[in-house]
Coordinates of C-alpha atoms in Angstrom, one line a residue:
Chain A
M1 CA 0.0 0.0 0.0
D2 CA 1.0 3.6 -0.4
L3 CA 1.6 5.1 3.1
T4 CA 2.8 8.4 1.9
C5 CA -0.5 9.6 0.4
Q6 CA -2.5 9.1 3.6
G7 CA -0.8 11.8 5.7
L8 CA 0.2 8.8 7.8
S9 CA 3.8 8.6 7.0
T10 CA 6.3 10.1 9.4
M11 CA 7.8 13.3 8.3
S12 CA 11.3 13.8 6.9
S13 CA 13.4 16.4 8.8
S14 CA 13.2 18.8 5.9
Q15 CA 9.4 18.6 5.9
S16 CA 9.2 19.2 9.6
A17 CA 11.6 22.1 9.5
A18 CA 9.2 24.0 7.3
L19 CA 6.3 23.5 9.7
L20 CA 5.3 25.5 12.8
N21 CA 5.0 24.0 16.2
T22 CA 2.7 24.6 19.1
P23 CA 4.3 25.2 22.6
L24 CA 3.5 21.6 23.4
L25 CA 5.9 20.0 20.9
S26 CA 8.2 18.6 23.5
L27 CA 5.3 17.2 25.5
H28 CA 3.9 15.5 22.4
A29 CA 7.3 14.0 21.7
R30 CA 7.6 12.8 25.3
L31 CA 4.2 11.2 25.0
G32 CA 5.2 9.4 21.8
A33 CA 2.8 11.2 19.5
R34 CA 2.7 10.5 15.8
L35 CA 3.2 13.9 14.3
V36 CA 1.8 14.9 10.9
P37 CA 1.6 18.1 8.9
F38 CA -1.7 19.9 9.4
A39 CA -2.5 23.4 8.4
G40 CA 1.1 24.4 8.4
Y41 CA 1.8 22.9 11.8
Q42 CA 3.4 19.7 13.0
M43 CA 0.5 18.2 15.0
P44 CA -0.2 14.9 16.9
V45 CA -2.6 12.8 14.9
S46 CA -2.5 10.2 17.7
Y47 CA -0.5 9.0 20.6
P48 CA 0.6 5.4 21.3
A49 CA -2.9 4.4 22.6
G50 CA -4.3 5.0 19.1
I51 CA -7.2 6.9 17.7
L52 CA -9.9 4.4 18.9
A53 CA -8.7 4.3 22.5
E54 CA -8.4 8.1 22.5
H55 CA -11.9 8.4 21.1
H56 CA -13.3 6.1 23.8
A57 CA -11.3 7.9 26.5
C58 CA -13.1 11.1 25.5
R59 CA -16.6 9.4 25.5
T60 CA -16.1 7.6 28.8
G61 CA -13.5 9.7 30.8
A62 CA -11.7 12.7 29.6
A63 CA -9.3 13.6 26.7
L64 CA -6.8 16.4 26.4
F65 CA -6.3 18.0 23.0
D66 CA -3.7 20.5 22.0
V67 CA -5.5 22.9 19.7
S68 CA -2.9 25.7 19.9
H69 CA -2.7 25.7 16.1
M70 CA -6.0 27.4 16.0
G71 CA -6.0 31.2 15.8
Q72 CA -7.0 33.4 18.8
V73 CA -7.7 37.0 17.8
L74 CA -8.8 39.9 20.0
L75 CA -11.0 42.7 18.6
A76 CA -10.9 45.6 21.0
G77 CA -12.6 49.0 21.1
S78 CA -16.1 50.3 21.6
D79 CA -17.0 49.8 17.9
A80 CA -15.8 46.2 17.8
A81 CA -19.1 44.4 18.1
A82 CA -20.8 46.6 15.5
A83 CA -17.8 46.2 13.2
L84 CA -17.8 42.4 13.5
E85 CA -21.5 42.3 12.7
T86 CA -20.6 43.5 9.2
L87 CA -18.8 40.2 8.7
V88 CA -20.9 37.6 10.5
S89 CA -24.6 36.9 10.9
A90 CA -24.6 36.4 14.6
D91 CA -25.9 38.7 17.3
I92 CA -22.6 40.1 18.5
A93 CA -24.0 43.4 19.9
G94 CA -26.3 41.3 22.2
L95 CA -23.5 39.1 23.4
A96 CA -23.3 39.4 27.2
L97 CA -19.9 39.5 29.0
N98 CA -18.4 36.0 29.1
Q99 CA -21.0 34.6 26.7
Q100 CA -19.8 32.7 23.7
R101 CA -21.3 32.2 20.2
Y102 CA -20.7 30.1 17.1
S103 CA -20.7 32.0 13.9
F104 CA -19.1 32.2 10.5
F105 CA -17.4 34.7 8.1
T106 CA -19.6 34.8 5.0
T107 CA -18.6 35.7 1.4
P108 CA -20.6 38.0 -0.9
R109 CA -22.0 34.8 -2.6
G110 CA -23.1 33.5 0.8
G111 CA -20.3 31.0 1.1
I112 CA -18.5 30.3 4.4
L113 CA -14.9 31.7 4.6
D114 CA -14.5 30.2 8.1
D115 CA -16.5 29.2 11.1
I116 CA -15.5 30.8 14.4
M117 CA -16.3 31.1 18.1
V118 CA -16.7 34.5 19.5
T119 CA -16.5 35.3 23.3
R120 CA -17.1 38.6 24.8
R121 CA -14.4 39.2 27.5
D122 CA -13.5 42.2 29.6
E123 CA -10.8 43.2 27.1
G124 CA -12.9 42.8 24.0
L125 CA -14.2 40.1 21.6
V126 CA -12.0 37.1 21.3
L127 CA -12.4 35.0 18.2
V128 CA -11.1 31.4 17.8
V129 CA -10.6 30.6 14.1
N130 CA -9.5 27.5 12.2
A131 CA -5.8 27.0 11.8
A132 CA -5.9 26.6 8.0
N133 CA -7.8 29.9 7.7
K134 CA -6.0 32.0 10.3
E135 CA -4.1 34.2 7.8
A136 CA -7.0 34.6 5.5
D137 CA -9.3 35.5 8.4
L138 CA -6.8 38.1 9.7
A139 CA -6.4 39.7 6.3
H140 CA -10.2 39.8 6.0
L141 CA -10.6 41.4 9.4
N142 CA -7.9 43.9 8.8
A143 CA -9.2 44.9 5.4
A144 CA -12.8 45.1 6.4
I145 CA -12.9 46.5 9.9
G146 CA -9.2 47.3 10.7
Q147 CA -10.2 51.0 10.8
R148 CA -13.0 50.4 13.3
C149 CA -11.3 48.4 16.1
E150 CA -8.0 47.0 17.2
I151 CA -7.3 43.6 15.7
R152 CA -4.7 41.7 17.7
P153 CA -3.7 38.1 17.2
L154 CA -3.1 36.5 20.6
A155 CA 0.0 34.8 19.3
D156 CA 1.4 34.2 22.8
Q157 CA -1.6 32.1 23.9
A158 CA -1.9 28.4 23.6
L159 CA -5.3 26.6 23.5
L160 CA -6.1 23.3 25.2
A161 CA -9.3 21.4 25.1
L162 CA -10.3 19.1 28.0
Q163 CA -13.3 17.1 26.8
G164 CA -15.4 14.3 28.2
P165 CA -17.8 13.4 31.0
A166 CA -14.9 13.4 33.5
A167 CA -13.8 16.9 32.5
A168 CA -15.9 18.5 35.3
S169 CA -14.4 16.3 38.0
V170 CA -10.9 17.1 36.8
M171 CA -11.7 20.8 37.0
Q172 CA -13.3 20.3 40.4
S173 CA -9.8 19.9 41.9
L174 CA -8.0 22.5 39.8
A175 CA -10.5 25.4 39.4
P176 CA -13.8 24.5 41.0
E177 CA -15.3 27.9 40.1
L178 CA -15.4 26.9 36.5
L179 CA -18.0 24.2 37.3
R180 CA -20.5 27.1 37.5
L181 CA -20.1 27.8 33.8
S182 CA -22.9 26.8 31.4
F183 CA -22.3 25.5 27.9
M184 CA -21.1 28.4 25.7
S185 CA -19.9 30.7 28.5
G186 CA -16.5 31.5 29.8
A187 CA -14.6 32.9 32.7
A188 CA -11.1 34.0 33.6
A189 CA -9.7 31.5 36.1
S190 CA -6.5 30.4 37.7
I191 CA -6.2 26.7 36.9
A192 CA -3.6 25.0 39.1
G193 CA -2.2 28.5 39.7
I194 CA -1.9 29.4 36.0
P195 CA -3.8 32.4 34.7
C196 CA -6.3 31.2 32.0
Y197 CA -9.5 32.0 30.3
A198 CA -11.7 28.9 29.9
T199 CA -15.0 28.4 28.1
R200 CA -17.4 25.5 28.6
S201 CA -17.4 24.4 25.0
G202 CA -15.6 22.0 22.6
Y203 CA -15.7 20.0 19.4
T204 CA -16.6 16.6 20.6
G205 CA -20.3 16.8 21.8
E206 CA -19.2 16.1 25.3
D207 CA -19.0 18.4 28.3
G208 CA -15.7 20.1 28.6
F209 CA -13.5 23.2 28.6
E210 CA -11.4 25.0 26.1
I211 CA -8.6 26.8 27.9
S212 CA -6.6 29.7 26.6
V213 CA -3.3 29.7 28.5
P214 CA -0.1 31.7 28.1
A215 CA 2.2 29.7 25.7
D216 CA 5.0 29.6 28.2
R217 CA 2.8 27.9 30.8
A218 CA 0.9 25.6 28.4
E219 CA 3.1 22.6 29.0
E220 CA 2.8 23.0 32.7
L221 CA -1.0 23.2 32.5
A222 CA -1.2 20.3 30.1
Q223 CA 0.9 18.1 32.4
R224 CA -1.3 19.0 35.4
L225 CA -4.4 18.0 33.5
L226 CA -2.8 14.8 32.2
D227 CA -1.8 14.0 35.8
A228 CA -5.5 14.0 36.8
P229 CA -7.1 10.5 37.0
G230 CA -8.8 9.4 33.8
V231 CA -7.3 12.0 31.4
A232 CA -5.7 10.7 28.2
P233 CA -3.9 12.7 25.6
A234 CA -5.8 12.7 22.3
G235 CA -4.8 13.8 18.8
L236 CA -6.4 15.2 15.6
G237 CA -7.5 11.7 14.6
A238 CA -9.8 11.3 17.6
R239 CA -10.9 14.9 17.4
D240 CA -12.2 14.2 13.9
T241 CA -14.1 11.1 14.7
L242 CA -15.6 12.7 17.8
R243 CA -16.8 15.9 16.1
L244 CA -18.3 13.8 13.3
E245 CA -20.2 11.6 15.7
A246 CA -21.4 14.9 17.3
G247 CA -22.6 16.1 13.8
L248 CA -20.3 19.1 13.9
C249 CA -19.0 20.6 10.6
L250 CA -15.4 20.7 9.6
H251 CA -14.6 23.7 7.5
G252 CA -13.0 22.7 4.3
N253 CA -15.0 19.4 4.3
D254 CA -18.6 20.0 5.3
I255 CA -18.7 23.8 4.9
G256 CA -16.7 26.1 2.8
L257 CA -16.8 28.8 0.1
E258 CA -19.2 26.8 -2.0
T259 CA -21.8 26.1 0.8
T260 CA -24.1 28.6 2.4
P261 CA -25.1 28.5 6.0
I262 CA -28.7 27.6 5.0
E263 CA -27.6 24.6 2.8
A264 CA -25.3 23.6 5.7
G265 CA -28.2 23.6 8.2
L266 CA -26.6 26.3 10.3
G267 CA -29.6 28.6 10.1
W268 CA -29.9 28.2 13.9
A269 CA -26.7 30.4 14.2
I270 CA -28.6 33.3 12.4
P271 CA -30.8 34.8 15.1
K272 CA -34.0 36.7 14.5
V273 CA -32.4 40.1 15.0
R274 CA -30.2 39.5 12.0
R275 CA -32.9 38.0 9.8
P276 CA -35.1 39.9 7.4
G277 CA -37.4 42.0 9.5
G278 CA -35.0 42.0 12.4
E279 CA -33.7 45.1 14.1
R280 CA -30.2 44.6 12.6
A281 CA -31.2 42.5 9.6
G282 CA -28.5 41.6 7.1
G283 CA -25.5 43.9 6.7
Y284 CA -23.0 41.0 6.4
P285 CA -21.5 39.7 3.1
G286 CA -24.0 37.5 1.2
S287 CA -26.9 38.4 3.5
D288 CA -29.1 38.8 0.4
V289 CA -28.3 35.1 -0.6
V290 CA -29.1 34.0 3.0
A291 CA -32.3 36.0 3.1
S292 CA -33.5 34.5 -0.2
Q293 CA -32.6 31.0 0.9
L294 CA -34.4 31.5 4.2
A295 CA -37.5 32.3 2.1
N296 CA -37.0 29.7 -0.6
P297 CA -35.1 26.6 0.6
P298 CA -32.1 25.9 -1.6
P299 CA -32.0 22.8 -3.8
R300 CA -29.5 20.9 -1.6
K301 CA -29.0 20.5 2.1
R302 CA -26.6 18.9 4.5
V303 CA -27.8 15.6 6.1
G304 CA -26.5 12.8 8.2
L305 CA -26.2 9.3 6.8
V306 CA -25.8 5.9 8.5
A307 CA -25.3 2.4 7.1
E308 CA -25.2 -1.1 8.3
G309 CA -22.0 -3.1 8.5
R310 CA -18.6 -1.8 9.3
M311 CA -17.1 -0.5 6.0
P312 CA -16.3 3.2 6.3
V313 CA -17.9 5.4 3.7
R314 CA -15.7 8.4 3.2
A315 CA -15.6 12.0 1.9
G316 CA -16.0 12.3 -1.8
T317 CA -18.2 9.2 -2.1
A318 CA -21.1 9.7 -4.7
L319 CA -24.6 9.2 -3.5
M320 CA -27.2 7.8 -5.9
V321 CA -31.0 7.3 -6.1
D322 CA -32.3 5.1 -8.9
G323 CA -29.0 5.4 -10.8
A324 CA -28.8 9.2 -10.7
Q325 CA -26.4 11.1 -8.5
V326 CA -28.2 13.1 -5.8
G327 CA -25.3 14.1 -3.6
V328 CA -21.8 13.6 -2.2
I329 CA -20.4 12.7 1.2
T330 CA -18.2 15.4 2.8
S331 CA -17.1 13.5 5.9
G332 CA -17.4 9.9 6.7
T333 CA -16.0 7.3 9.1
L334 CA -16.8 4.1 11.0
S335 CA -18.3 5.5 14.2
P336 CA -16.1 4.2 17.0
T337 CA -19.0 4.7 19.5
L338 CA -21.7 3.1 17.4
G339 CA -19.7 0.6 15.4
H340 CA -21.3 1.4 12.1
P341 CA -20.6 3.9 9.3
I342 CA -21.7 7.5 9.7
A343 CA -21.3 10.4 7.3
L344 CA -22.3 14.0 6.6
A345 CA -23.4 14.7 3.0
Y346 CA -25.0 17.2 0.8
V347 CA -28.0 15.8 -1.1
Q348 CA -30.7 17.2 -3.2
R349 CA -33.7 18.3 -1.2
E350 CA -36.0 15.5 -2.7
A351 CA -33.6 12.9 -1.2
A352 CA -33.0 14.7 2.1
A353 CA -36.0 13.6 4.1
V354 CA -35.1 11.8 7.3
G355 CA -35.8 8.1 7.0
G356 CA -35.1 8.2 3.2
H357 CA -32.4 6.1 1.5
V358 CA -29.5 6.8 -0.8
D359 CA -26.9 4.5 -2.2
A360 CA -23.2 5.2 -1.6
I361 CA -20.9 4.0 -4.3
V362 CA -17.7 2.6 -2.6
R363 CA -15.2 1.1 -5.0
S364 CA -17.3 -1.5 -6.9
S365 CA -20.1 -1.9 -4.3
S366 CA -23.2 0.0 -3.6
V367 CA -23.9 0.7 0.1
P368 CA -27.5 1.6 1.2
M369 CA -27.5 4.5 3.6
R370 CA -30.3 6.0 5.6
V371 CA -30.8 9.7 6.1
V372 CA -30.8 10.8 9.7
A373 CA -30.7 14.1 11.6
P374 CA -27.3 14.6 13.2
P375 CA -25.9 14.3 15.9
F376 CA -25.2 10.6 15.6
V377 CA -24.2 10.4 19.2
A378 CA -26.2 12.6 21.6
H379 CA -24.6 15.8 22.9
R380 CA -23.9 15.9 26.6
Y381 CA -23.4 19.6 27.1
V382 CA -23.9 21.0 30.6
R383 CA -26.4 23.9 30.9
N384 CA -26.5 25.3 34.4
P385 CA -29.4 27.5 35.5
Chain B
M1 CA 14.9 -17.1 2.5
T2 CA 11.2 -17.7 2.5
I3 CA 9.9 -14.4 3.8
Q4 CA 10.3 -11.4 1.5
F5 CA 9.0 -7.8 1.5
T6 CA 7.9 -5.2 -0.9
V7 CA 8.4 -1.4 -1.1
E8 CA 4.6 -1.2 -0.5
H9 CA 5.1 -2.6 3.0
E10 CA 3.8 -6.1 2.4
W11 CA 5.3 -9.3 3.4
L12 CA 5.2 -12.6 1.5
D13 CA 5.9 -16.0 2.9
H14 CA 6.6 -18.8 0.5
S15 CA 7.9 -21.5 2.8
D16 CA 5.4 -23.6 0.8
P17 CA 7.0 -23.1 -2.7
A18 CA 3.7 -23.6 -4.5
Q19 CA 1.9 -20.7 -2.7
A20 CA 2.6 -17.5 -0.9
T21 CA 0.9 -16.0 2.1
I22 CA 0.6 -12.2 2.0
G23 CA 0.1 -9.6 4.7
I24 CA 1.2 -6.1 5.7
T25 CA 4.3 -5.4 7.7
Q26 CA 4.5 -4.3 11.3
H27 CA 5.7 -0.9 10.0
A28 CA 2.6 -0.5 7.8
S29 CA 0.3 -1.7 10.6
S30 CA 1.7 0.9 13.0
A31 CA 1.6 3.7 10.4
L32 CA -2.0 3.0 9.5
G33 CA -3.1 2.9 13.2
D34 CA -6.4 1.2 14.2
I35 CA -7.6 -1.0 11.3
V36 CA -11.4 -1.2 11.3
Y37 CA -12.3 -2.9 8.0
V38 CA -10.6 -5.1 5.4
E39 CA -11.7 -6.1 1.9
L40 CA -10.2 -9.3 0.8
P41 CA -9.9 -10.7 -2.8
E42 CA -12.3 -13.5 -3.8
V43 CA -11.0 -17.0 -3.7
G44 CA -10.4 -18.1 -7.2
A45 CA -9.7 -14.6 -8.5
K46 CA -6.7 -14.4 -10.8
L47 CA -4.5 -11.4 -10.1
E48 CA -1.6 -9.9 -11.9
K49 CA 1.5 -8.8 -10.0
G50 CA 0.9 -5.3 -8.7
A51 CA -2.9 -5.5 -9.0
V52 CA -5.1 -4.3 -6.2
A53 CA -6.0 -7.3 -4.1
G54 CA -7.9 -5.7 -1.3
T55 CA -8.5 -2.6 0.8
I56 CA -7.4 -1.8 4.3
E57 CA -9.5 0.8 6.1
S58 CA -8.0 2.5 9.2
V59 CA -9.9 5.0 11.2
K60 CA -8.3 7.8 9.1
A61 CA -8.1 6.4 5.6
A62 CA -8.5 3.7 3.0
S63 CA -5.4 2.0 1.5
D64 CA -5.0 -0.4 -1.3
L65 CA -3.4 -3.7 -0.8
Y66 CA -1.4 -5.0 -3.8
T67 CA -0.4 -8.5 -4.7
P68 CA 3.4 -8.8 -5.0
V69 CA 3.1 -11.9 -7.3
S70 CA 0.7 -13.1 -10.0
G71 CA -1.5 -16.1 -9.5
E72 CA -4.8 -17.4 -8.3
V73 CA -6.1 -16.6 -4.8
V74 CA -6.5 -19.9 -3.0
E75 CA -7.5 -18.8 0.5
V76 CA -8.4 -15.6 2.4
N77 CA -8.2 -14.9 6.1
E78 CA -11.8 -15.1 7.3
A79 CA -10.6 -14.5 10.9
L80 CA -9.2 -11.1 9.7
R81 CA -12.4 -10.2 7.9
A82 CA -14.3 -10.8 11.2
D83 CA -11.7 -9.0 13.3
P84 CA -9.7 -6.5 11.3
A85 CA -7.8 -5.5 14.5
L86 CA -5.8 -8.7 14.0
A87 CA -3.8 -6.8 11.4
N88 CA -2.7 -4.5 14.2
A89 CA -2.2 -7.1 16.9
D90 CA -0.3 -9.6 14.8
P91 CA 0.3 -8.2 11.3
E92 CA 3.1 -10.7 10.4
G93 CA 1.2 -13.7 11.8
A94 CA -2.5 -14.2 12.5
G95 CA -3.2 -10.9 10.7
W96 CA -2.3 -12.3 7.2
F97 CA -4.6 -11.4 4.3
F98 CA -4.6 -14.0 1.5
R99 CA -2.8 -16.9 -0.1
I100 CA -2.0 -17.0 -3.7
R101 CA -0.7 -19.9 -6.0
I102 CA 2.6 -18.7 -7.3
E103 CA 2.5 -18.7 -11.1
D104 CA 6.0 -17.5 -11.9
S105 CA 8.5 -17.9 -9.2
S106 CA 10.9 -15.5 -11.0
E107 CA 8.6 -12.7 -9.8
L108 CA 10.0 -13.4 -6.3
D109 CA 13.5 -12.3 -7.5
S110 CA 12.6 -8.6 -7.4
L111 CA 11.3 -8.7 -3.8
L112 CA 13.3 -7.5 -0.8
D113 CA 14.9 -9.6 1.8
K114 CA 14.5 -8.6 5.5
A115 CA 17.8 -6.6 5.5
A116 CA 16.9 -4.6 2.4
Y117 CA 13.4 -3.9 3.7
E118 CA 14.8 -2.6 7.0
K119 CA 17.2 -0.4 5.1
L120 CA 14.3 1.0 3.2
L121 CA 12.5 1.9 6.5
E122 CA 15.6 3.6 7.8
A123 CA 15.9 5.7 4.7
Q124 CA 12.4 6.9 5.0

């Protein structure tokens, strides 16, 4: 077989020299991580336990992910929220202190330049953006709203994600005040004596925390978290299977320049106040496209698919009904939790009804798949009163 | 020398000179990570050297498995089909993939011996 084309081969030294590293590189090496190039960074795809064990650790205990490759950007100044609302469809002006929202930068054609998390902190709005889009996002921000607010990449901050049902009990001993947080809210906190800002959020469907920490103390924090009982290090491989089971989109696969938020089923992230008739309707790139699709559903939509058996059905697989192509899979894997194939796909609206069937063409065989509403594995977010 | 290797990280055991048993190397198994599904050739299929003989699905990706020699498939590892993780647990033993009747033993000449394969791994 060809191991080089799978992103699975170990890197040559010239390859790794051209890549960036997170502040946790030496910890990853010590833990025996398999490092692969990802979005310009050298990142752990897995540790010696392997992707499946790391996945299960996150579903049953807790997993620690290094996501420091992602971009953290501060927008500061009194006009920052209004300025950001010219680029995203979320209600940013209405974001209370320490509240967090999911949103996306849209393009004039209604495509998705990137999907982001926005948190209002004391010092301003803090965005977390995808690693692969970091530079494009910054250029976009600077060009569009650079005159209206200060735009400062938080390059000296690392980002760790502690995810899983045991995350809360881990935090209980290190920063118990964080247990008061509800899903999608945050707080500044001292974790094991290290100054951090944590949000109760993540990319796995589990309860958990995403922790912004000064880069020079990231390894110390990671080690403290790994020392807690039941916490396993997990890499990008498990992160991908976990987010897919949770039905969460991966930018570049399931959403991108060619998909609109409405096609992607992300209309829930466009609140009433930004919709036609709302107080601050539109005003972001492509809002006319979004408004028109809210009124007249577009011809295709994102759905979940499941199949019997154990053969993974992967991104790029064509979907047929009665011999005609009706869609394509954008992410697919064998669900480690469920033990059967799961996938996200775009299909024509006529084929998108939950309970309907499509045929996935894998190599020479045709695999029947059933349309379901994601998530595939129920979310277990914690919402405190 | 009855066990040989390929640059595609397969091993071939022809201690029975009439047929060869084929699997993936420990290196390939480790590089692929958790193997969750395998597709094996059909018994009776006639394969040309270098042809795709099956598919290995790890959590991350699908990889083709090639046959290092031409011939007719005489047996496939049903235990591996039922439990693909055997290709992780014991890739050079219980995790074998298929057996093929060797048609032209001169095809074995171009395969690597253990030392040459190890050298290849070092160079990568």
